Amino acid sequence: MGRRCSWRRRALVAAGLGAVLLLLCALRPAFENTALGSIWLRGEKKSPLQLLYDLDQGPLSALAEVHRQRRDLLRRACSRHTRRQRLLQPEDLRHVLVDDAHGLLYCYVPKVACTNWKRVLLVLSGRARGDPRAIPAHEAHAPGRLRSLADFSPSEVNRRLRAYLAVLFVREPFERLASAYRNKLARPYSATFQRRYGARIVRRLRPGAQPEALTRGHDVRFAEFLAYLLDPRTRRDEPFNEHWERAHALCHPCRLRYDIVGKFETLAEDAAFVLGLVGAPDLRFPAPPRPRAVPARDLAARLFQDISPFYQRRLFDLYKMDFLLFNYSAPSYLRLR
Ligand SMILES: *[C@@H]1O[C@H](CO)[C@@H](O)[C@H](O)[C@H]1NC(C)=O
């Protein structure tokens, strides 16, 4: 497929989203994007998105080929597994962070190195200087430090969706879940978070709970956490907390077009690939902290051991779209039949 065609297809996808998002925005002609270079820094420099599509035209490096395949797989999985979906609202774009200086959109999924990505984005967008590692986590997460697509008017959203390189990072869903359980409930960084969700889980799911557990929520078992996730009341009251919400529900990969599907499992290479396209190859993506005593993969296997096949199946169903869209296979420790 020629370059013009890719651009045209992208423009059509964006136009489709525009119609969904806005309903009123007049559709722009598909050829508008051929003039993108002049919009982008007045043609002085190629945008990361143009660089990616240039790469796609030539002989692909191994890494570029991996990313092309992931993109294709996502697109195929979307057309196979999604039905008519509700309209996207601006609020749905809250997780898509914007770097106007480089033409980058990054959808953050908690428990997938998102603190480090936010640090990098702060540096890229000029809101912080120096080494991203030096930025304290609470600053990286401070509300309003980084702008999200939800902060823009529909026409500004559409312009960015058309012209910017859109990236998301995902992770094996149950590893992510195990990591969220460990970090947020079992051995939390924040007692406040633990109290808020832990106490709620105990109150709802543990008959005859001790008063201490009811106020502190400090001893939620994995099975109770899963029961909470599967309890229909949970999502009736409010959406899942972002730490356990499915990546597809945070980033809408079948509605928005992502150019790069990064994976936690290959974080360093994928991050370097993105930073290369963005024109910041010297910016080092922070290395993960020292390895954990129990890696999340083993933790997930261990935690799921005590869960009945019935619950395992239901939980797999709950997270199935993340497995399918991002090409993760069902973990071998599950007893699905
Ligand atoms: C999907 O996963 C399989 C099995 O791990 C792997 O062989 C294949 O290359 C992956 N495909 C893509 C597009 O990532």
XYZ file of C-alpha atoms and ligand atoms in Angstrom:
351
model
C 0.000 0.000 0.000
C 1.464 3.330 -1.054
C 2.129 6.218 1.227
C -0.762 8.234 -0.122
C -3.070 5.370 0.644
C -1.900 4.994 4.201
C -2.427 8.654 4.742
C -5.796 8.508 3.147
C -6.833 5.538 5.243
C -5.678 7.272 8.350
C -7.547 10.397 7.416
C -10.694 8.366 6.873
C -10.334 6.655 10.215
C -9.847 9.996 11.893
C -12.769 11.436 10.002
C -14.896 8.522 11.169
C -13.937 9.206 14.731
C -14.651 12.871 14.183
C -18.148 12.033 13.123
C -18.571 9.834 16.159
C -17.105 12.319 18.539
C -18.650 15.448 17.208
C -21.537 14.663 14.983
C -21.421 18.241 13.785
C -17.902 18.749 12.635
C -17.870 19.055 8.873
C -15.771 16.260 7.415
C -12.619 17.437 5.843
C -11.406 16.151 2.512
C -9.227 13.106 2.877
C -6.360 14.676 0.966
C -5.847 17.238 3.660
C -3.204 15.061 5.186
C -0.863 15.322 2.232
C -0.370 18.894 3.414
C 0.514 17.659 6.857
C 4.180 18.443 6.480
C 3.414 22.101 6.123
C 1.270 22.047 9.232
C 3.899 20.173 11.117
C 6.507 22.737 12.108
C 5.992 24.409 8.736
C 7.641 21.533 6.942
C 10.991 22.063 8.571
C 10.980 18.687 10.201
C 9.159 15.443 9.728
C 6.668 14.496 12.379
C 7.145 11.202 14.231
C 4.107 9.873 12.427
C 5.607 10.682 9.035
C 8.852 9.067 10.088
C 7.011 5.907 11.048
C 5.209 5.768 7.720
C 8.432 6.470 5.868
C 9.885 3.481 7.677
C 6.924 1.419 6.559
C 7.651 2.190 2.928
C 11.231 1.009 2.939
C 12.826 -2.255 4.007
C 11.759 -2.669 7.599
C 14.129 -3.055 10.467
C 13.307 -6.022 12.672
C 11.813 -3.746 15.277
C 9.737 -1.742 12.810
C 8.439 -5.038 11.446
C 7.401 -6.183 14.923
C 5.457 -2.983 15.362
C 3.813 -3.268 11.969
C 2.666 -6.782 12.857
C 1.314 -5.720 16.218
C -0.593 -2.902 14.558
C -2.061 -5.264 11.987
C -2.980 -7.822 14.609
C -4.744 -5.177 16.660
C -6.685 -3.997 13.637
C -7.729 -7.531 12.713
C -8.679 -8.395 16.277
C -10.747 -5.225 16.502
C -12.711 -6.011 13.396
C -13.231 -9.594 14.495
C -14.224 -9.017 18.097
C -15.882 -5.660 18.422
C -19.474 -4.978 17.742
C -21.220 -1.668 17.574
C -19.908 0.449 20.353
C -21.274 3.378 22.240
C -20.197 6.841 21.203
C -16.921 8.107 22.527
C -17.238 11.060 24.838
C -14.466 13.574 25.488
C -14.136 12.104 28.981
C -13.136 8.780 27.368
C -9.965 10.463 26.132
C -8.733 11.327 29.611
C -5.937 8.770 29.448
C -4.518 9.980 26.165
C -1.761 12.416 27.077
C -0.597 15.013 24.605
C 2.854 16.265 23.722
C 2.316 19.084 21.241
C 6.011 19.862 21.026
C 6.753 16.529 19.346
C 3.418 15.432 17.958
C 2.962 12.516 20.305
C -0.071 10.960 21.953
C 0.492 8.452 24.719
C -2.319 6.541 26.364
C -1.349 5.599 29.887
C -2.275 2.307 31.458
C -1.387 2.093 35.151
C 0.964 -0.737 36.106
C 2.615 -0.560 32.686
C 5.505 1.803 33.411
C 3.174 4.766 33.201
C 5.004 6.747 35.886
C 8.150 6.602 33.800
C 6.280 7.525 30.651
C 4.761 10.500 32.402
C 8.237 11.547 33.555
C 9.506 11.287 29.992
C 6.543 13.256 28.686
C 7.157 16.008 31.215
C 10.696 16.352 29.902
C 9.679 16.086 26.234
C 6.992 18.716 26.595
C 9.402 21.071 28.357
C 7.513 21.014 31.651
C 10.512 19.525 33.436
C 14.223 19.576 32.776
C 17.055 17.142 33.016
C 16.915 13.478 33.823
C 13.396 12.035 33.929
C 14.456 9.728 36.757
C 14.884 12.742 39.005
C 11.197 13.655 38.808
C 9.357 12.425 41.910
C 6.483 10.045 41.174
C 3.874 12.265 42.810
C 4.909 15.083 40.485
C 4.643 12.863 37.441
C 1.116 11.938 38.504
C 0.026 15.398 39.659
C -3.274 16.193 37.972
C -2.970 18.789 35.267
C 0.792 18.482 34.826
C 0.257 16.853 31.468
C -2.590 17.646 29.155
C -4.877 14.938 27.898
C -7.043 14.877 24.792
C -10.037 15.385 27.073
C -8.824 18.966 27.601
C -9.275 19.931 23.953
C -12.198 20.903 21.793
C -13.413 18.247 19.355
C -11.792 19.867 16.335
C -8.489 20.139 18.205
C -8.815 16.499 19.249
C -9.335 15.476 15.654
C -6.416 17.475 14.391
C -4.136 15.757 16.885
C -5.548 12.321 16.183
C -4.816 12.794 12.519
C -1.336 14.209 12.741
C 0.286 12.789 15.868
C 2.006 9.510 16.556
C -0.303 7.599 18.901
C 1.252 5.140 21.302
C 0.011 2.884 24.040
C 1.788 0.416 26.285
C 0.171 -2.786 27.454
C 1.093 -5.768 29.572
C -0.018 -9.352 30.086
C -3.396 -8.708 31.743
C -3.082 -11.039 34.729
C 0.456 -9.940 35.475
C -0.814 -6.426 35.495
C -3.656 -7.457 37.781
C -1.314 -9.296 40.147
C 0.927 -6.252 40.209
C -2.036 -3.989 40.987
C -3.120 -6.291 43.800
C 0.351 -6.366 45.307
C 0.961 -2.634 44.953
C -2.411 -1.303 45.893
C -3.900 -3.791 48.318
C -1.458 -6.343 49.681
C 1.646 -4.222 50.208
C 0.494 -0.797 49.272
C 2.437 2.333 48.584
C -0.508 4.281 49.850
C -2.464 3.443 52.991
C -5.189 5.797 51.797
C -5.756 3.856 48.613
C -5.671 0.586 50.515
C -8.215 1.873 53.005
C -10.502 3.241 50.338
C -10.735 0.083 48.227
C -9.728 -2.499 50.792
C -12.343 -1.464 53.324
C -14.983 -1.394 50.608
C -14.085 -4.929 49.515
C -14.107 -6.273 53.061
C -17.408 -4.601 53.859
C -19.082 -6.031 50.831
C -17.589 -9.485 50.624
C -16.485 -10.662 54.049
C -19.306 -11.575 56.391
C -18.418 -11.129 60.050
C -15.267 -9.118 59.324
C -13.131 -7.830 62.198
C -13.508 -4.115 62.951
C -9.886 -3.476 62.090
C -10.244 -5.017 58.643
C -13.411 -3.003 58.113
C -11.660 0.292 58.746
C -8.179 -0.398 57.379
C -8.913 -2.765 54.524
C -5.387 -4.035 54.992
C -5.791 -7.786 54.573
C -7.830 -8.280 51.396
C -7.149 -11.700 49.944
C -6.664 -12.150 46.199
C -9.837 -14.233 46.014
C -11.784 -11.380 47.621
C -10.273 -8.903 45.203
C -11.356 -11.074 42.268
C -14.829 -11.505 43.732
C -15.033 -7.716 43.956
C -14.043 -7.374 40.288
C -16.621 -9.924 39.224
C -19.395 -8.543 41.404
C -21.851 -6.774 39.073
C -22.414 -4.090 41.707
C -18.825 -2.933 41.356
C -19.118 -1.525 37.877
C -22.706 -0.486 38.377
C -21.604 2.001 41.026
C -18.678 3.479 39.096
C -16.113 2.435 36.510
C -13.290 0.202 37.675
C -10.397 1.991 39.237
C -7.803 2.640 36.542
C -5.315 0.260 38.147
C -7.480 -2.722 37.274
C -9.595 -1.334 34.457
C -8.944 -3.197 31.207
C -6.416 -1.471 28.949
C -8.887 -1.454 26.059
C -11.430 0.370 28.221
C -8.872 3.027 29.122
C -7.391 3.569 25.667
C -10.123 2.515 23.187
C -7.719 0.907 20.718
C -10.555 -0.101 18.399
C -11.849 3.446 18.174
C -8.651 5.461 18.163
C -5.911 4.471 15.847
C -2.703 3.590 17.601
C 0.489 3.543 15.575
C 2.563 1.789 18.178
C 1.560 -0.935 20.582
C 4.344 -1.048 23.108
C 4.656 -3.907 25.545
C 5.859 -4.015 29.095
C 7.595 -7.272 28.238
C 9.814 -5.439 25.730
C 9.686 -2.053 27.389
C 13.261 -0.903 26.835
C 13.322 -1.610 23.082
C 9.832 -0.284 22.492
C 10.475 2.880 24.449
C 13.711 3.475 22.545
C 11.854 2.958 19.256
C 9.264 5.569 20.204
C 11.867 8.034 21.451
C 13.809 7.569 18.225
C 10.739 8.463 16.155
C 9.984 11.381 18.397
C 13.444 12.770 17.751
C 14.745 12.340 21.267
C 17.009 9.315 20.917
C 19.301 10.657 23.637
C 16.565 10.743 26.178
C 16.984 7.578 28.209
C 13.822 5.850 29.240
C 14.231 5.165 32.966
C 15.236 1.585 33.681
C 12.857 -0.324 35.943
C 13.773 -0.380 39.625
C 15.674 -3.341 41.008
C 13.998 -6.639 40.158
C 11.342 -7.809 42.550
C 11.899 -10.794 44.783
C 8.851 -12.347 43.113
C 8.370 -11.187 39.518
C 4.781 -10.345 38.610
C 4.627 -13.365 36.292
C 5.333 -15.820 39.096
C 3.178 -13.828 41.441
C 0.197 -14.184 39.103
C 0.720 -17.937 38.786
C 0.980 -18.264 42.531
C -2.057 -16.122 43.274
C -4.232 -17.929 40.760
C -3.380 -21.331 42.223
C -5.922 -20.882 44.982
C -8.683 -19.649 42.712
C -11.367 -22.068 41.591
C -11.614 -22.886 37.868
C -15.039 -21.277 37.880
C -13.629 -17.932 38.997
C -10.579 -18.313 36.770
C -12.846 -18.664 33.765
C -14.984 -15.713 34.689
C -11.962 -13.556 35.274
C -10.462 -14.610 31.973
C -13.707 -13.587 30.302
C -13.566 -10.219 32.002
C -10.071 -9.533 30.673
C -10.426 -11.434 27.419
C -10.401 -8.438 25.108
C -7.015 -7.353 26.442
C -5.688 -10.857 25.769
C -7.100 -10.883 22.240
C -6.317 -7.363 21.098
C -2.737 -7.420 22.297
C -1.887 -10.987 21.402
C -1.455 -12.496 24.830
C -2.293 -16.144 25.146
C -4.155 -17.590 28.099
C -1.571 -18.306 30.808
C -0.678 -21.957 31.154
C -1.481 -21.986 34.874
C -5.165 -21.276 34.236
C -7.642 -24.142 34.389
C -10.123 -23.013 31.817
C -11.801 -26.305 31.095
C 1.550 -13.156 18.727
O 1.975 -14.099 19.677
C 2.571 -15.256 19.134
C 2.822 -16.231 20.277
O 3.479 -15.620 21.331
C 3.836 -14.864 18.398
O 4.450 -15.985 17.842
C 3.470 -13.870 17.299
O 4.644 -13.412 16.675
C 2.726 -12.686 17.899
N 2.246 -11.834 16.814
C 2.382 -10.523 16.863
C 1.844 -9.798 15.701
O 2.900 -9.936 17.788
